[in-house]
PDB file of C-alpha atoms in Angstrom:
ATOM      1  CA  MET A 262      46.839  -0.819 -18.371  1.00 58.00           C
ATOM      2  CA  THR A 263      43.812   1.946 -16.514  1.00 77.00           C
ATOM      3  CA  GLY A 264      42.131   1.699 -19.527  1.00 79.00           C
ATOM      4  CA  LYS A 265      41.736  -2.469 -18.639  1.00 85.00           C
ATOM      5  CA  LYS A 266      41.101  -1.237 -14.774  1.00 85.00           C
ATOM      6  CA  LEU A 267      38.752   1.387 -15.976  1.00 86.00           C
ATOM      7  CA  ILE A 268      36.854  -0.799 -17.983  1.00 88.00           C
ATOM      8  CA  VAL A 269      36.528  -3.982 -15.245  1.00 87.00           C
ATOM      9  CA  SER A 270      35.199  -0.984 -12.667  1.00 87.00           C
ATOM     10  CA  ALA A 271      32.538   0.010 -14.608  1.00 87.00           C
ATOM     11  CA  LEU A 272      31.629  -3.891 -15.453  1.00 89.00           C
ATOM     12  CA  VAL A 273      31.869  -4.345 -11.734  1.00 88.00           C
ATOM     13  CA  LEU A 274      29.235  -1.307 -11.373  1.00 89.00           C
ATOM     14  CA  ALA A 275      27.137  -2.019 -13.842  1.00 88.00           C
ATOM     15  CA  LEU A 276      26.866  -5.838 -12.382  1.00 89.00           C
ATOM     16  CA  VAL A 277      26.738  -4.236  -9.031  1.00 89.00           C
ATOM     17  CA  GLN A 278      23.478  -1.655  -9.861  1.00 91.00           C
ATOM     18  CA  ILE A 279      22.332  -4.840 -12.008  1.00 89.00           C
ATOM     19  CA  GLY A 280      22.052  -7.087  -8.868  1.00 86.00           C
ATOM     20  CA  PHE A 281      20.459  -4.369  -6.817  1.00 86.00           C
ATOM     21  CA  LEU A 282      17.215  -3.801  -9.505  1.00 84.00           C
ATOM     22  CA  SER A 283      16.890  -7.642  -9.764  1.00 82.00           C
ATOM     23  CA  TRP A 284      16.916  -7.762  -6.226  1.00 84.00           C
ATOM     24  CA  ILE A 285      14.430  -5.355  -5.690  1.00 81.00           C
ATOM     25  CA  ILE A 286      12.197  -6.474  -8.366  1.00 80.00           C
ATOM     26  CA  ALA A 287      12.480  -9.561  -7.171  1.00 81.00           C
ATOM     27  CA  GLY A 288      10.992  -8.809  -3.973  1.00 80.00           C
ATOM     28  CA  ARG A 289       8.401  -7.277  -4.696  1.00 77.00           C
ATOM     29  CA  ALA A 290       7.484 -10.809  -7.115  1.00 79.00           C
ATOM     30  CA  ALA A 291       8.105 -12.938  -4.230  1.00 80.00           C
ATOM     31  CA  ILE A 292       5.137 -10.719  -1.945  1.00 84.00           C
ATOM     32  CA  LEU A 293       2.714 -10.729  -5.382  1.00 83.00           C
ATOM     33  CA  ARG A 294       3.664 -14.512  -5.854  1.00 82.00           C
ATOM     34  CA  ASN A 295       3.372 -15.399  -1.720  1.00 84.00           C
ATOM     35  CA  GLY A 296       1.751 -13.147   0.036  1.00 84.00           C
ATOM     36  CA  LYS A 297      -1.661 -12.849   1.745  1.00 85.00           C
ATOM     37  CA  GLU A 298      -4.483 -11.376   0.005  1.00 84.00           C
ATOM     38  CA  VAL A 299      -6.822  -8.830   1.372  1.00 87.00           C
ATOM     39  CA  LEU A 300      -9.510  -6.782  -0.425  1.00 84.00           C
ATOM     40  CA  LEU A 301      -9.609  -2.889   0.300  1.00 82.00           C
ATOM     41  CA  LYS A 302     -12.725  -0.795  -0.867  1.00 83.00           C
ATOM     42  CA  VAL A 303     -11.649   2.655  -2.501  1.00 76.00           C
ATOM     43  CA  GLU A 304     -12.772   5.878  -3.674  1.00 70.00           C
ATOM     44  CA  PRO A 305     -11.343   7.525  -6.136  1.00 61.00           C
ATOM     45  CA  ILE A 306      -9.400  10.799  -6.224  1.00 58.00           C
ATOM     46  CA  ASP A 307      -6.869  12.013  -9.126  1.00 51.00           C
ATOM     47  CA  PRO A 308      -6.708   9.729 -11.949  1.00 50.00           C
ATOM     48  CA  ARG A 309      -3.978  11.796 -13.579  1.00 53.00           C
ATOM     49  CA  ASP A 310      -0.343  12.403 -13.498  1.00 54.00           C
ATOM     50  CA  LEU A 311       1.410  14.375 -15.881  1.00 52.00           C
ATOM     51  CA  LEU A 312       4.944  13.314 -16.248  1.00 53.00           C
ATOM     52  CA  ARG A 313       3.532   9.290 -15.510  1.00 57.00           C
ATOM     53  CA  GLY A 314       0.276   9.089 -17.125  1.00 62.00           C
ATOM     54  CA  ASP A 315      -2.791   7.715 -15.931  1.00 67.00           C
ATOM     55  CA  TYR A 316      -3.108   6.224 -12.007  1.00 69.00           C
ATOM     56  CA  VAL A 317      -6.115   5.814 -10.123  1.00 70.00           C
ATOM     57  CA  SER A 318      -5.585   7.301  -6.635  1.00 72.00           C
ATOM     58  CA  LEU A 319      -6.922   4.718  -3.907  1.00 78.00           C
ATOM     59  CA  ASN A 320      -8.307   6.181  -1.136  1.00 83.00           C
ATOM     60  CA  ASN A 321      -9.177   2.896   0.858  1.00 86.00           C
ATOM     61  CA  THR A 322     -10.595   2.188   3.777  1.00 87.00           C
ATOM     62  CA  ILE A 323      -7.382   1.923   6.201  1.00 93.00           C
ATOM     63  CA  SER A 324      -6.834   5.587   4.402  1.00 91.00           C
ATOM     64  CA  ARG A 325      -7.891   6.938   7.771  1.00 92.00           C
ATOM     65  CA  VAL A 326      -7.397   4.667  11.313  1.00 94.00           C
ATOM     66  CA  SER A 327      -9.339   5.687  14.352  1.00 94.00           C
ATOM     67  CA  VAL A 328      -7.290   6.138  17.468  1.00 93.00           C
ATOM     68  CA  LYS A 329      -8.854   4.575  19.419  1.00 93.00           C
ATOM     69  CA  LEU A 330      -8.015   1.383  17.500  1.00 95.00           C
ATOM     70  CA  ILE A 331      -4.316   1.899  18.295  1.00 94.00           C
ATOM     71  CA  ALA A 332      -3.904  -0.019  21.844  1.00 93.00           C
ATOM     72  CA  ASN A 333      -0.208   1.552  22.737  1.00 92.00           C
ATOM     73  CA  ILE A 334      -0.847   5.348  22.365  1.00 89.00           C
ATOM     74  CA  PRO A 335       1.455   6.459  25.225  1.00 80.00           C
ATOM     75  CA  GLN A 336      -0.127   8.408  28.310  1.00 78.00           C
ATOM     76  CA  GLY A 337      -0.552  11.543  27.969  1.00 74.00           C
ATOM     77  CA  ALA A 338       0.785  11.964  24.329  1.00 79.00           C
ATOM     78  CA  PHE A 339      -0.480  14.632  22.691  1.00 80.00           C
ATOM     79  CA  SER A 340       0.990  13.967  19.194  1.00 81.00           C
ATOM     80  CA  SER A 341       2.125  11.159  17.449  1.00 84.00           C
ATOM     81  CA  ASP A 342       5.881  10.487  16.244  1.00 86.00           C
ATOM     82  CA  ASP A 343       7.380   9.832  12.869  1.00 88.00           C
ATOM     83  CA  GLY A 344       7.499   6.688  13.105  1.00 91.00           C
ATOM     84  CA  SER A 345       6.253   2.786  12.469  1.00 95.00           C
ATOM     85  CA  ILE A 346       2.494   1.555  12.371  1.00 96.00           C
ATOM     86  CA  THR A 347       1.362  -1.708  12.295  1.00 97.00           C
ATOM     87  CA  VAL A 348      -2.649  -2.484  11.608  1.00 97.00           C
ATOM     88  CA  ARG A 349      -4.516  -5.460  12.009  1.00 97.00           C
ATOM     89  CA  LEU A 350      -7.230  -6.058   9.177  1.00 97.00           C
ATOM     90  CA  LYS A 351     -10.174  -8.365   9.069  1.00 96.00           C
ATOM     91  CA  LYS A 352     -12.283  -9.726   6.391  1.00 94.00           C
ATOM     92  CA  GLY A 353     -15.563  -8.697   6.857  1.00 92.00           C
ATOM     93  CA  ALA A 354     -19.168  -9.757   6.130  1.00 92.00           C
ATOM     94  CA  ASP A 355     -18.640  -8.278   2.093  1.00 90.00           C
ATOM     95  CA  GLY A 356     -15.746  -9.125   1.913  1.00 91.00           C
ATOM     96  CA  TYR A 357     -13.765  -6.108   2.369  1.00 93.00           C
ATOM     97  CA  TRP A 358     -11.007  -6.651   5.161  1.00 95.00           C
ATOM     98  CA  GLN A 359     -11.340  -3.762   8.083  1.00 94.00           C
ATOM     99  CA  PRO A 360      -9.213  -2.648  10.589  1.00 96.00           C
ATOM    100  CA  THR A 361      -9.949  -4.005  14.225  1.00 96.00           C
ATOM    101  CA  ALA A 362      -6.473  -3.095  16.595  1.00 96.00           C
ATOM    102  CA  ALA A 363      -3.298  -1.294  15.984  1.00 96.00           C
ATOM    103  CA  TRP A 364       0.128  -1.045  16.916  1.00 96.00           C
ATOM    104  CA  PHE A 365       2.770   1.855  17.051  1.00 94.00           C
ATOM    105  CA  GLY A 366       5.427  -0.351  15.915  1.00 94.00           C
ATOM    106  CA  LYS A 367       5.226  -4.224  16.129  1.00 95.00           C
ATOM    107  CA  ALA A 368       2.020  -6.052  16.719  1.00 96.00           C
ATOM    108  CA  PRO A 369       2.160  -7.825  20.104  1.00 95.00           C
ATOM    109  CA  ALA A 370       1.174 -11.096  18.470  1.00 95.00           C
ATOM    110  CA  PRO A 371       1.109 -12.659  15.664  1.00 94.00           C
ATOM    111  CA  ALA A 372      -2.601 -12.146  13.408  1.00 94.00           C
ATOM    112  CA  GLY A 373      -4.383 -15.217  13.718  1.00 93.00           C
ATOM    113  CA  ALA A 374      -5.802 -17.238  10.923  1.00 91.00           C
ATOM    114  CA  ASP A 375      -8.757 -15.240   9.569  1.00 93.00           C
ATOM    115  CA  GLU A 376      -6.679 -12.077  10.310  1.00 96.00           C
ATOM    116  CA  ALA A 377      -3.188 -10.010   8.600  1.00 96.00           C
ATOM    117  CA  ASP A 378      -1.699  -7.293   9.706  1.00 97.00           C
ATOM    118  CA  ILE A 379      -0.340  -4.630   7.237  1.00 97.00           C
ATOM    119  CA  ALA A 380       3.003  -2.299   7.955  1.00 97.00           C
ATOM    120  CA  GLY A 381       2.599   2.047   7.739  1.00 96.00           C
ATOM    121  CA  HIS A 382       4.380   5.230   7.789  1.00 95.00           C
ATOM    122  CA  VAL A 383       2.938   7.913  10.632  1.00 93.00           C
ATOM    123  CA  ALA A 384       4.014  11.350  10.167  1.00 92.00           C
ATOM    124  CA  ALA A 385       4.968  13.322  13.355  1.00 90.00           C
ATOM    125  CA  GLY A 386       2.034  15.822  14.372  1.00 89.00           C
ATOM    126  CA  TRP A 387      -1.420  13.639  14.499  1.00 90.00           C
ATOM    127  CA  ASP A 388      -3.476  14.746  17.303  1.00 87.00           C
ATOM    128  CA  LEU A 389      -3.759  11.588  19.316  1.00 90.00           C
ATOM    129  CA  ARG A 390      -5.995  13.447  22.901  1.00 87.00           C
ATOM    130  CA  SER A 391      -9.601  12.142  21.472  1.00 85.00           C
ATOM    131  CA  PRO A 392     -10.712   8.139  20.658  1.00 81.00           C
ATOM    132  CA  ASP A 393     -12.767  10.115  18.343  1.00 89.00           C
ATOM    133  CA  ALA A 394      -9.170  12.065  16.143  1.00 90.00           C
ATOM    134  CA  THR A 395      -8.428   9.584  12.894  1.00 93.00           C
ATOM    135  CA  ILE A 396      -4.015   9.558  12.107  1.00 93.00           C
ATOM    136  CA  ALA A 397      -3.602   8.947   8.294  1.00 93.00           C
ATOM    137  CA  PRO A 398      -0.679   6.129   7.763  1.00 95.00           C
ATOM    138  CA  ASP A 399       1.199   5.460   4.399  1.00 94.00           C
ATOM    139  CA  TYR A 400       1.190   2.059   3.318  1.00 95.00           C
ATOM    140  CA  GLY A 401       2.403   2.901   0.045  1.00 90.00           C
ATOM    141  CA  ILE A 402      -0.050   1.691  -1.560  1.00 90.00           C
ATOM    142  CA  ASP A 403      -1.830   4.843  -2.954  1.00 84.00           C
ATOM    143  CA  ARG A 404      -1.408   4.820  -6.423  1.00 80.00           C
ATOM    144  CA  PHE A 405      -2.522   2.147  -9.425  1.00 80.00           C
ATOM    145  CA  TYR A 406      -1.763   3.193 -12.997  1.00 79.00           C
ATOM    146  CA  VAL A 407      -2.939   2.263 -15.923  1.00 79.00           C
ATOM    147  CA  PRO A 408      -3.768   2.660 -19.179  1.00 80.00           C
ATOM    148  CA  GLU A 409      -3.364   5.867 -20.512  1.00 78.00           C
ATOM    149  CA  GLY A 410      -7.116   7.163 -21.344  1.00 78.00           C
ATOM    150  CA  GLU A 411      -8.475   4.777 -18.744  1.00 79.00           C
ATOM    151  CA  GLY A 412      -7.962   7.238 -15.991  1.00 77.00           C
ATOM    152  CA  MET A 413     -10.854   9.175 -15.849  1.00 75.00           C
ATOM    153  CA  ALA A 414     -13.090   6.241 -17.010  1.00 80.00           C
ATOM    154  CA  ILE A 415     -12.235   3.936 -13.626  1.00 82.00           C
ATOM    155  CA  GLN A 416     -12.607   8.141 -11.670  1.00 77.00           C
ATOM    156  CA  ASP A 417     -16.262   8.471 -12.942  1.00 79.00           C
ATOM    157  CA  ASP A 418     -17.441   4.757 -12.408  1.00 84.00           C
ATOM    158  CA  MET A 419     -15.850   3.923  -8.831  1.00 82.00           C
ATOM    159  CA  ARG A 420     -18.260   7.122  -8.119  1.00 81.00           C
ATOM    160  CA  VAL A 421     -21.345   4.779  -8.734  1.00 84.00           C
ATOM    161  CA  ARG A 422     -20.340   1.421  -7.537  1.00 87.00           C
ATOM    162  CA  PRO A 423     -17.430   0.025  -5.308  1.00 86.00           C
ATOM    163  CA  PHE A 424     -14.265  -0.685  -6.578  1.00 88.00           C
ATOM    164  CA  GLY A 425     -11.083  -2.045  -4.252  1.00 89.00           C
ATOM    165  CA  ILE A 426      -8.145  -3.438  -4.362  1.00 91.00           C
ATOM    166  CA  LYS A 427      -6.431  -6.645  -4.293  1.00 92.00           C
ATOM    167  CA  LEU A 428      -3.206  -6.937  -1.870  1.00 93.00           C
ATOM    168  CA  ALA A 429      -0.482  -9.278  -1.449  1.00 93.00           C
ATOM    169  CA  LEU A 430       1.236  -9.048   2.215  1.00 94.00           C
ATOM    170  CA  ALA A 431       4.092 -10.357   3.235  1.00 94.00           C
ATOM    171  CA  SER A 432       4.652 -11.920   6.719  1.00 92.00           C
ATOM    172  CA  ASP A 433       5.980  -8.532   7.889  1.00 94.00           C
ATOM    173  CA  GLY A 434       3.121  -6.432   6.625  1.00 94.00           C
ATOM    174  CA  THR A 435       4.881  -4.880   3.224  1.00 95.00           C
ATOM    175  CA  ALA A 436       2.198  -4.641   1.434  1.00 93.00           C
ATOM    176  CA  GLN A 437       2.352  -4.923  -2.912  1.00 92.00           C
ATOM    177  CA  ILE A 438      -1.050  -3.894  -4.838  1.00 91.00           C
ATOM    178  CA  LYS A 439      -1.949  -7.211  -7.085  1.00 92.00           C
ATOM    179  CA  ALA A 440      -5.104  -6.015  -8.838  1.00 91.00           C
ATOM    180  CA  LEU A 441      -7.702  -2.739  -8.672  1.00 89.00           C
ATOM    181  CA  MET A 442     -11.131  -4.505  -8.617  1.00 90.00           C
ATOM    182  CA  ASP A 443     -14.579  -3.380  -9.923  1.00 90.00           C
ATOM    183  CA  GLY A 444     -17.042  -5.220  -8.083  1.00 87.00           C
ATOM    184  CA  ASP A 445     -15.474  -9.451  -8.462  1.00 87.00           C
ATOM    185  CA  LYS A 446     -14.389  -8.221 -11.847  1.00 91.00           C
ATOM    186  CA  THR A 447     -10.572  -8.018 -12.487  1.00 90.00           C
ATOM    187  CA  LEU A 448      -9.853  -4.855 -14.489  1.00 85.00           C
ATOM    188  CA  PHE A 449      -5.627  -4.510 -14.530  1.00 86.00           C
ATOM    189  CA  GLU A 450      -3.908  -6.758 -12.750  1.00 86.00           C
ATOM    190  CA  GLU A 451      -0.105  -6.506 -11.927  1.00 81.00           C
ATOM    191  CA  PRO A 452       2.833  -8.593 -13.340  1.00 77.00           C
ATOM    192  CA  LEU A 453       5.067 -10.090 -11.649  1.00 72.00           C
ATOM    193  CA  TYR A 454       7.743  -8.542 -13.243  1.00 64.00           C
TER     194      TYR A 454
END
């Protein structure tokens, strides 16, 4: 009987693991399918990871956020605490979205129809005293993996013409990269599954 219990336990554990992975994949696919699309201009950094292959490291227009955009900096704060940030974006005349406001934690009001909020994380230690200072939130959208051998060519092209990433934003601000863009041309698109 213990052999049967062991097999049943192993099957239950396997089903729980498969269910958890399916939940993660379905959540990502839901954002890609239903999220608000935002286009960000990107610059190259480093196109290779020896263990995982070619990727394009994405330094985008929201990688650095000016302290003067943050509306709720506590009076007398010298540095940021480890926590969340919401950055409000608005589409510019060039088609790329730019940050227009930011808040530690959640935004006090929902984004307008022509705006979008992206949620990020800010590590502790950023100097908030100067309005000319910037912080670097992590949105989880800093890499886009490309087929082997493509990374260096894309990095070189990024130095001479504009590239962007098309994001899908969930209603809570969670971002997923939907596509890597070369101007108006889609180079690579993320599959839903």
